Coordinates of C-alpha atoms and ligand atoms in Angstrom, one line a residue:
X47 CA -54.0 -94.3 37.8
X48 CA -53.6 -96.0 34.5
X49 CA -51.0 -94.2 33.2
X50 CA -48.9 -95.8 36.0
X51 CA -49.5 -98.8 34.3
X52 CA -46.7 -99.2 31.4
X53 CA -44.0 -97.5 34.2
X54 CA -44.1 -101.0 35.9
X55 CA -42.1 -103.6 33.9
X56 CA -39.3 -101.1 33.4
X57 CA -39.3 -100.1 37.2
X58 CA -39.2 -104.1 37.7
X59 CA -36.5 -104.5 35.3
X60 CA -34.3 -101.6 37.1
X61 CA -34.7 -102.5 40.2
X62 CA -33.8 -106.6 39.0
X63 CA -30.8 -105.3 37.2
X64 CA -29.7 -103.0 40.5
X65 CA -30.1 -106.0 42.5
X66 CA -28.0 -108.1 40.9
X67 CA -25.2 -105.5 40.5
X68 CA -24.9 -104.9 44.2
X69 CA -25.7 -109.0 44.8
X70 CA -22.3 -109.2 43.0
X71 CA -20.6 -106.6 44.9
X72 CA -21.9 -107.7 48.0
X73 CA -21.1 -111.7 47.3
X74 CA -17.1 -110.8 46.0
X75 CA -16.8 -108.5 49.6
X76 CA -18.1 -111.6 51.5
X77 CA -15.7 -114.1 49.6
X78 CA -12.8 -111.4 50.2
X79 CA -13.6 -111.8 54.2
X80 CA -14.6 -115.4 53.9
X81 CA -10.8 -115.7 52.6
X82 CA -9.2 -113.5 55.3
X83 CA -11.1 -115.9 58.2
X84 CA -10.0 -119.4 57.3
X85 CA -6.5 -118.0 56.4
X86 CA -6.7 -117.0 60.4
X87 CA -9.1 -119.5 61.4
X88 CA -5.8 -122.6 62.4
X89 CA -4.5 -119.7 64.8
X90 CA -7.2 -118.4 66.7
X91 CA -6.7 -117.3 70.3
X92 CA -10.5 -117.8 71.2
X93 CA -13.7 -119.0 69.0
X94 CA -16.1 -116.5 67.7
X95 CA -13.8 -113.7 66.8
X96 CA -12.4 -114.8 64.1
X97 CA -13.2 -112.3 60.8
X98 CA -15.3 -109.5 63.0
X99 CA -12.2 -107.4 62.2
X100 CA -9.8 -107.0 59.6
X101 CA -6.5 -106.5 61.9
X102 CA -4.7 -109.2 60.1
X103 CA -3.2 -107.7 57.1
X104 CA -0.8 -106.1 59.2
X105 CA 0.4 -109.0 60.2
X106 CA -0.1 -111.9 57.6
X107 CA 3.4 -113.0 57.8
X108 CA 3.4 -114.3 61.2
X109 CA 0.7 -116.5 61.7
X110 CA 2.3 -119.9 61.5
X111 CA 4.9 -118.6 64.3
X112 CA 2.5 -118.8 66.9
X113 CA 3.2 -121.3 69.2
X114 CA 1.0 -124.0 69.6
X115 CA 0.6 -123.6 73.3
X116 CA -0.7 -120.0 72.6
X117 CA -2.9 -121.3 70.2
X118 CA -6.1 -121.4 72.6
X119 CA -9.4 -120.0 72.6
X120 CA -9.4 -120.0 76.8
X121 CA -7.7 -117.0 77.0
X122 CA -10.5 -114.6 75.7
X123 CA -13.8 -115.5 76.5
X124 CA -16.7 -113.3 75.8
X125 CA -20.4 -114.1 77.1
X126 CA -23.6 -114.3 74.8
X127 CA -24.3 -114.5 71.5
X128 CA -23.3 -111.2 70.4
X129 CA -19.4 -111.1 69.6
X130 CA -18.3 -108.0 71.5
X131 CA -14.8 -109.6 71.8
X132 CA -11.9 -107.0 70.1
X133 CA -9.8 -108.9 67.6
X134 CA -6.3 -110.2 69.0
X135 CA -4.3 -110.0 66.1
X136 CA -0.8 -111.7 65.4
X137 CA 1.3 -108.6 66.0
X138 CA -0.6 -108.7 69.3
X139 CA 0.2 -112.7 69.7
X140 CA 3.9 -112.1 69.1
X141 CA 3.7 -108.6 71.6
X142 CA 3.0 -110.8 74.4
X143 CA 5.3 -114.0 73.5
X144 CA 8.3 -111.1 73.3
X145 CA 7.0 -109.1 76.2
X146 CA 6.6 -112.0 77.9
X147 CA 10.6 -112.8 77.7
X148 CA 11.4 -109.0 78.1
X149 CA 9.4 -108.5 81.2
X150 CA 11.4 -111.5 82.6
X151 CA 14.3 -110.3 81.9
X152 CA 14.1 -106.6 83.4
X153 CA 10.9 -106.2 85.6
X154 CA 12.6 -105.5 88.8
X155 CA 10.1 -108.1 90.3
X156 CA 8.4 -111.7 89.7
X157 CA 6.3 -111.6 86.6
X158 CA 4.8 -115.1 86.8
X159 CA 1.3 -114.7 88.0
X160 CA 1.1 -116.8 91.8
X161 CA -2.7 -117.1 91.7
X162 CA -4.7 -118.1 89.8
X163 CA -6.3 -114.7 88.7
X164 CA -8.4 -112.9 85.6
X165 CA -9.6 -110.2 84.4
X166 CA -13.3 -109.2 83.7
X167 CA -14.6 -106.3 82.0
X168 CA -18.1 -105.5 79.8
X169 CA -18.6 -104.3 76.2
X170 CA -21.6 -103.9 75.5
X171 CA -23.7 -101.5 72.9
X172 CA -22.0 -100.5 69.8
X173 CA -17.9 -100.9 69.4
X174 CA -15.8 -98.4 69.7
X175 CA -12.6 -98.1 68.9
X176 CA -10.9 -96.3 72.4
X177 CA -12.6 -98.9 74.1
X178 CA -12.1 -102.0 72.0
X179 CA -8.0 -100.6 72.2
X180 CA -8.1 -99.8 76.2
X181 CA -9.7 -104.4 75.8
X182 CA -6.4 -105.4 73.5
X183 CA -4.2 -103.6 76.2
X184 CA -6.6 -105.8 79.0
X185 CA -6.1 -108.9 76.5
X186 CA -2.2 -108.3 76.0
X187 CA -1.9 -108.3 79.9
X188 CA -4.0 -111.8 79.7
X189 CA -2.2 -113.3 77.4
X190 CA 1.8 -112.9 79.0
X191 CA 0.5 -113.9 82.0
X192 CA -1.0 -117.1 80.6
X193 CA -4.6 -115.9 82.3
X194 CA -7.8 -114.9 81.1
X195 CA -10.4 -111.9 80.4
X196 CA -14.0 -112.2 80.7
X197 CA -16.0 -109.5 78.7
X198 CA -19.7 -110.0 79.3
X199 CA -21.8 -108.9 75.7
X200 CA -25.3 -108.8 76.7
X201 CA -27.0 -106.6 78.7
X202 CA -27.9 -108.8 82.2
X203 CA -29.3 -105.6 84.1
X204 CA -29.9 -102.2 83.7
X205 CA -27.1 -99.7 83.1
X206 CA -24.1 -100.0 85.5
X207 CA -25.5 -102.7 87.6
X208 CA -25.0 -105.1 84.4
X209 CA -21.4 -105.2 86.2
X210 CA -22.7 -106.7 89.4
X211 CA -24.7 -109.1 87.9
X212 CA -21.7 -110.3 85.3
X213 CA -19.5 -110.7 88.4
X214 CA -21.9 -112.7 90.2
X215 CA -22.1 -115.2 86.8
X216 CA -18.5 -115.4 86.9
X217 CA -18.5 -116.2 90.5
X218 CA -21.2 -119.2 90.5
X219 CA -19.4 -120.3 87.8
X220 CA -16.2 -120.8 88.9
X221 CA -17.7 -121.9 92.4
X222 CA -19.5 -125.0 90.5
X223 CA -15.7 -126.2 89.9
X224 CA -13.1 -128.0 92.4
X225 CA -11.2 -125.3 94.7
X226 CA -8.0 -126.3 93.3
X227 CA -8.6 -125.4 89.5
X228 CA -11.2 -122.3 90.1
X229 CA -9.8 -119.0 89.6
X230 CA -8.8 -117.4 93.3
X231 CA -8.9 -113.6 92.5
X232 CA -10.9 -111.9 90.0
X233 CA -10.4 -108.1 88.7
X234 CA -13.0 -106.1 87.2
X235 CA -11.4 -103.4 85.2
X236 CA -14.0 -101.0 83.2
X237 CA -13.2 -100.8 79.3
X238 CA -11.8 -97.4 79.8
X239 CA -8.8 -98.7 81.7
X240 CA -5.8 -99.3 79.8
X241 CA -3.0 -101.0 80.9
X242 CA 0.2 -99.6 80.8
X243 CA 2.5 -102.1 82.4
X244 CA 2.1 -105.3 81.3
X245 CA 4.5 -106.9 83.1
X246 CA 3.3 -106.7 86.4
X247 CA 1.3 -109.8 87.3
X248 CA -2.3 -109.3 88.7
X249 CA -1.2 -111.4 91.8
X250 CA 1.7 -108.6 93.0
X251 CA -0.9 -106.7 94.1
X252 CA -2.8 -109.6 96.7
X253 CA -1.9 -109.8 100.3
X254 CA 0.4 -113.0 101.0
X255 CA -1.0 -116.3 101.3
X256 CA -0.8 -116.5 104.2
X257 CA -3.6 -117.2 107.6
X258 CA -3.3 -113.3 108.5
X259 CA -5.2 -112.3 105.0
X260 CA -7.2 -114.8 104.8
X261 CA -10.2 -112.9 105.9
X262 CA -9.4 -110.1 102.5
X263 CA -12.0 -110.5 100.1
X264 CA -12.1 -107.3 98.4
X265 CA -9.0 -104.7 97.3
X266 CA -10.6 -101.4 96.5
X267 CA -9.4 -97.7 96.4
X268 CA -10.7 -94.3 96.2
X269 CA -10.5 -91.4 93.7
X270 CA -11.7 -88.1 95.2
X271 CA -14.9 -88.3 95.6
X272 CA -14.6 -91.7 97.4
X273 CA -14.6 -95.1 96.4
X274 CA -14.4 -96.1 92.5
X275 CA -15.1 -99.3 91.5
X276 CA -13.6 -98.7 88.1
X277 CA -11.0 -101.2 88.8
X278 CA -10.8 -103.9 91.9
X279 CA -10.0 -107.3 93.1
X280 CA -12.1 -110.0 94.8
X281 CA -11.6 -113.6 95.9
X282 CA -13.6 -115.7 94.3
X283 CA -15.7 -117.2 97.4
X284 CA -19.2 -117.2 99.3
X285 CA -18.6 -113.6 100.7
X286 CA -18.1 -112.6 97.1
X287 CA -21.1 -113.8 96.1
X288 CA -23.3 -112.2 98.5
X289 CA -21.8 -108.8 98.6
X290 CA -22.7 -108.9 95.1
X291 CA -26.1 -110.0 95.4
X292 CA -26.6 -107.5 98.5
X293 CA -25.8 -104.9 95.7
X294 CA -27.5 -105.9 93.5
X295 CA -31.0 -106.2 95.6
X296 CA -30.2 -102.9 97.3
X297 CA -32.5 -100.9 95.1
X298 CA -35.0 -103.0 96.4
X299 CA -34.4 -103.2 99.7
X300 CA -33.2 -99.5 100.2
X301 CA -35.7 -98.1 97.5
X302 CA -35.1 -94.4 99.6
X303 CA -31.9 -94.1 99.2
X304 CA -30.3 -92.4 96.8
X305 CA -27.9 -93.8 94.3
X306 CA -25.9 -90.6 93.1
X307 CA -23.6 -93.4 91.1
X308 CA -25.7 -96.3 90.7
X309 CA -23.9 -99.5 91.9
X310 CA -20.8 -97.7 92.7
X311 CA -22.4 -95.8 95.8
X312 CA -24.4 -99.0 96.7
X313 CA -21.1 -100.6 96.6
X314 CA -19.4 -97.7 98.6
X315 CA -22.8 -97.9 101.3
X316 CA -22.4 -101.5 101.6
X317 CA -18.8 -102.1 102.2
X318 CA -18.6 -99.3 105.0
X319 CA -21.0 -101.4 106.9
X320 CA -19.8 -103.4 110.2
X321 CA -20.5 -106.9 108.3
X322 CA -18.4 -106.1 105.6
X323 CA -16.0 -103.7 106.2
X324 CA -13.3 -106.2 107.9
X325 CA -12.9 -108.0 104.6
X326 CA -12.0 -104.9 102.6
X327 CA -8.6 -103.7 102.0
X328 CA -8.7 -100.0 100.7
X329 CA -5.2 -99.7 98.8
X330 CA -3.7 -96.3 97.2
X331 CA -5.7 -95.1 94.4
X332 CA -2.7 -94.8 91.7
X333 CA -1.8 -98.7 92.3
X334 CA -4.0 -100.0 89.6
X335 CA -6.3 -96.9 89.0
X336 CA -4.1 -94.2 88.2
X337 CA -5.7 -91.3 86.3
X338 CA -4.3 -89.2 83.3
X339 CA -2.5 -86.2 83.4
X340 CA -5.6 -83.8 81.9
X341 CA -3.2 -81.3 80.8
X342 CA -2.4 -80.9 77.1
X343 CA 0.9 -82.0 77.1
X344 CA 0.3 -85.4 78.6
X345 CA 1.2 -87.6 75.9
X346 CA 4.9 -86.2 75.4
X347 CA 6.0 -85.7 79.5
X348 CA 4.7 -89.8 79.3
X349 CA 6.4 -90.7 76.5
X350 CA 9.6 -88.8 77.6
X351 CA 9.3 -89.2 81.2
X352 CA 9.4 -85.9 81.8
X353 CA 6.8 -85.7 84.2
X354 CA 6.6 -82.3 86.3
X355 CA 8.0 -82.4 89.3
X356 CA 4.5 -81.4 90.7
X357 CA 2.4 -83.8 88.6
X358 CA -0.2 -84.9 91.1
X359 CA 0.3 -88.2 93.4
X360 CA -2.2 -90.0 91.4
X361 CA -1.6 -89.2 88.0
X362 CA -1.1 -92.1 85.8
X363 CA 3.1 -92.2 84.6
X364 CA 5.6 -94.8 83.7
X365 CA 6.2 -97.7 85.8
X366 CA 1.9 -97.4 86.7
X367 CA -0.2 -100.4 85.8
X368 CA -3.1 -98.9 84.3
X369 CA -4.8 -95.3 83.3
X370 CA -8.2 -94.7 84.0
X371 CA -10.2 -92.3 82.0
X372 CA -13.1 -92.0 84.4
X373 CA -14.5 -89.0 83.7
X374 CA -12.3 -87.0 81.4
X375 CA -13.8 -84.9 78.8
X376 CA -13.5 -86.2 75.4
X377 CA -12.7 -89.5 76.1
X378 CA -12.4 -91.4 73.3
X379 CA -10.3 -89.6 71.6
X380 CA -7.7 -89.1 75.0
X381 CA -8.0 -92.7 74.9
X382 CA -6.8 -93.6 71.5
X383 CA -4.6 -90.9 71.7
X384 CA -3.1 -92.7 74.6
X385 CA -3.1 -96.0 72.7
X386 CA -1.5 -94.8 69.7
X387 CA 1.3 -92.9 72.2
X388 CA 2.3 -96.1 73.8
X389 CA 2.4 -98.6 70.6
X390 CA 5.8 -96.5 70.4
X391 CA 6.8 -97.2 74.1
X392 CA 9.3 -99.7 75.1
X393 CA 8.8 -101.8 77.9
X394 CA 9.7 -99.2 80.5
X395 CA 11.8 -101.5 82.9
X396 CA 13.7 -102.7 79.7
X397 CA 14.7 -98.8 79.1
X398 CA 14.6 -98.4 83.0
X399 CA 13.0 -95.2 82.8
X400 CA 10.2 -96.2 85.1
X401 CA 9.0 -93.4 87.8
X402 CA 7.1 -95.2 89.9
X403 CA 7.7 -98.9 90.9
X404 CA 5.0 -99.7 93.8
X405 CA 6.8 -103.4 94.5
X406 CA 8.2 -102.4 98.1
X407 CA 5.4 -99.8 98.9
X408 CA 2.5 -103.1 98.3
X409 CA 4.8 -105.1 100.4
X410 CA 4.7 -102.6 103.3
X411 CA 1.5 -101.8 102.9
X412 CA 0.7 -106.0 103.8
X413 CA 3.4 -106.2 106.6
X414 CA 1.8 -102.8 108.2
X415 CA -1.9 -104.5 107.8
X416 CA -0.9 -107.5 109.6
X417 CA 0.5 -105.9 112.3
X418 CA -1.9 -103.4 112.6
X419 CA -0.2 -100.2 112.1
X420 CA -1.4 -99.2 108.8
X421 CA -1.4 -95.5 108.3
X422 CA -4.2 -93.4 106.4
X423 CA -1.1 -92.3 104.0
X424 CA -0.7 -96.0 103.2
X425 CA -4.6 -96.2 102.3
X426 CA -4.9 -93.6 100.7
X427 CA -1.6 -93.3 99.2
X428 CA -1.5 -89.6 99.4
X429 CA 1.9 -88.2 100.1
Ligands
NAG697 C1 6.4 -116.8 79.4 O1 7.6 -117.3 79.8 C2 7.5 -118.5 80.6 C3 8.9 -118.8 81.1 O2 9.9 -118.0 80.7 C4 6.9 -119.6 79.8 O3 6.7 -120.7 80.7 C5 5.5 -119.1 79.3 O4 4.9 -120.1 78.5 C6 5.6 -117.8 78.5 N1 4.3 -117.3 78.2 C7 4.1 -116.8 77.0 C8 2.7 -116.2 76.8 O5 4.9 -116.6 76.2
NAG698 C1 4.3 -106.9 58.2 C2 4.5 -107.6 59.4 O1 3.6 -107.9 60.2 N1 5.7 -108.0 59.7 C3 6.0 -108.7 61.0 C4 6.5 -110.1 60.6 O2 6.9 -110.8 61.8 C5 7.9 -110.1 62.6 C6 8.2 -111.0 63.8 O3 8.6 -112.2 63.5 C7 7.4 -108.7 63.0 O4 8.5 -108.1 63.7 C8 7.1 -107.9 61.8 O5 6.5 -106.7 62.2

């Protein structure tokens, strides 16, 4: 014991004089970031984001070209405390002011947004950077269109069913305000959806406006196995809200059943049923859920457009509006792969090298549900 006793001081003084070495590191890292925020802080797309990442070296040289009517924090809104939101830097900014114009100028169909429409999405747990690029791609889309993304940060219920119960926030939310400024159609698009064409407005894909659709709530597809709700549309409205709580409660009410996917085959259960089923649209898989081409080559036949003449019907290509990575192997890295590919990807109606443009198909598709004579190759897409 007592020869412990003379070791103190010096073991006091050591750990003083570390402290105060790494207090100074610490404090001239802080003052470096502190720097890099209020330099960014005048341009800001949306509060709270502003210095959780370090995107804005790139791009230092732009940030007083923003316009002022971009300069809004409406556009990306996350939910809770915890910022979850991916940075939107100024390269990003000026991507959607020129993609904006471009898209305009070539996409072989309107590209103003006719509704007033969003797109939700969660990230919760810790970031990571396939998902936080697959948001910016979500965010982009947001920003051209002049609408907004939702990403919840917080966990509001277990697991998947954290989904439902964001949607149904979102929906009493926007309920609480007057019916002519509330948003009409939400999508929920999971964080491991990118989207590939950013010109095509949300609202292409809705039924008209007309009496005939008025009783479509909900735009789903299927994958294979049946319906995934990895990306869908739904009005914002009273039927809304209860097929969301109805999934949300079904574990309780329905405690024998089994739940293979969690909310997704509550979902499925619940919207084949005769009280909901009339208000469901079921529209071909590859219109906004498109999956990758798995094979290795995937990133150069996209790039080039040099798809295979027998690349499956739902395989994600150019001209698609997203890529969903639901269940590939290895995700993260396809997805950033992916992501890195397409930075070097014009706007494909610009180079008109699109191979798939699905304006006239959704149009048929809504003229052949209003008089009745939709076929199951329209549903499902499936050639
Ligand atoms: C996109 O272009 C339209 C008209 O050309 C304009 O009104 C709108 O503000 C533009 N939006 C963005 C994000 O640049
Ligand atoms: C380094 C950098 O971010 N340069 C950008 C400056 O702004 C123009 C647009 O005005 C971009 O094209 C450059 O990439």
């Amino acid at each position: 014991m007592s020869p412990s006793g003379p070791w103190v001081p010096k073991v006091l003084i050591a750990v003083l004089t570390l402290g105060i070495f790494y207090q100074l590191l610490w404090y001239s890292q802080t003052s470096l970031s502190t720097t890099t925020c209020t330099e960014n802080t005048g341009s800001a797309w949306f509060q709270g984001v502003v210095g959780t990442h370090s995107e804005h070296g790139e791009d230092a040289n732009t940030t007083d070209t923003v316009p002022p009517s971009l300069d809004n924090d409406k556009t990306h809104i996350s939910y809770g405390p915890t910022q979850c939101m991916p940075a939107f830097s100024d390269r990003l900014k000026h991507l959607a002011i020129t993609q904006n114009e471009t898209c305009a100028k070539h996409a072989p169909f309107q590209t103003q947004e006719t509704r007033r429409v969003a797109l939700a999405s969660i990230n919760t747990g810790d970031p990571e950077e396939a998902y936080q690029r697959a948001l910016q791609s979500q965010m982009l889309h947001s920003a051209i269109h002049e609408t907004s993304t939702h990403i919840l940060c917080e966990d509001l219920a277990d697991g998947a069913w954290n989904k439902i119960a964001f949607l149904l926030n979102l929906l009493m939310t926007e309920m609480l305000k007057p019916a002519s400024s509330r948003l009409e159609w939400i999508m929920w698009i999971d964080r491991d959806v990118i989207v590939l064409d950013t010109c095509r407005p949300l609202s292409s894909f809705l039924p008209p406006p007309t009496a005939a659709f008025d009783k479509i709530n909900l735009i789903t597809n299927h994958d294979a196995l049946g319906l995934n709700a990895g990306v869908f549309m739904f009005r914002v409205n009273e039927w809304s809200i209860q097929l969301f709580n109805t999934i949300l409660a079904f574990r309780y009410f329905r405690p024998d059943q089994d739940l293979v996917l969690a909310e997704q085959t509550a979902m499925e259960i619940i919207i084949q049923e005769d009280q909901w089923k009339d208000a469901v649209a079921r529209v071909p898989w590859y219109w906004f859920n498109a999956y990758p081409k798995l094979e290795d080559d995937s990133l150069d036949t996209y790039r080039e457009g040099s798809e295979p003449d027998d690349l499956e019907w739902f395989r994600a290509r150019k001209g698609d509006f997203a890529v969903h990575f639901a269940g590939v192997g290895g995700r993260s890295e396809r997805m950033l792969e992916w992501t890195e590919m397409l930075d070097h990807v014009d706007n494909v109606w610009e180079k008109g090298d699109a191979l798939r443009d699905v304006t006239g198909e959704i149009q048929t598709y809504w003229e052949s549900y209003e008089s009745g004579g939709l076929t199951d190759a329209q549903i499902s897409g499936e050639p």
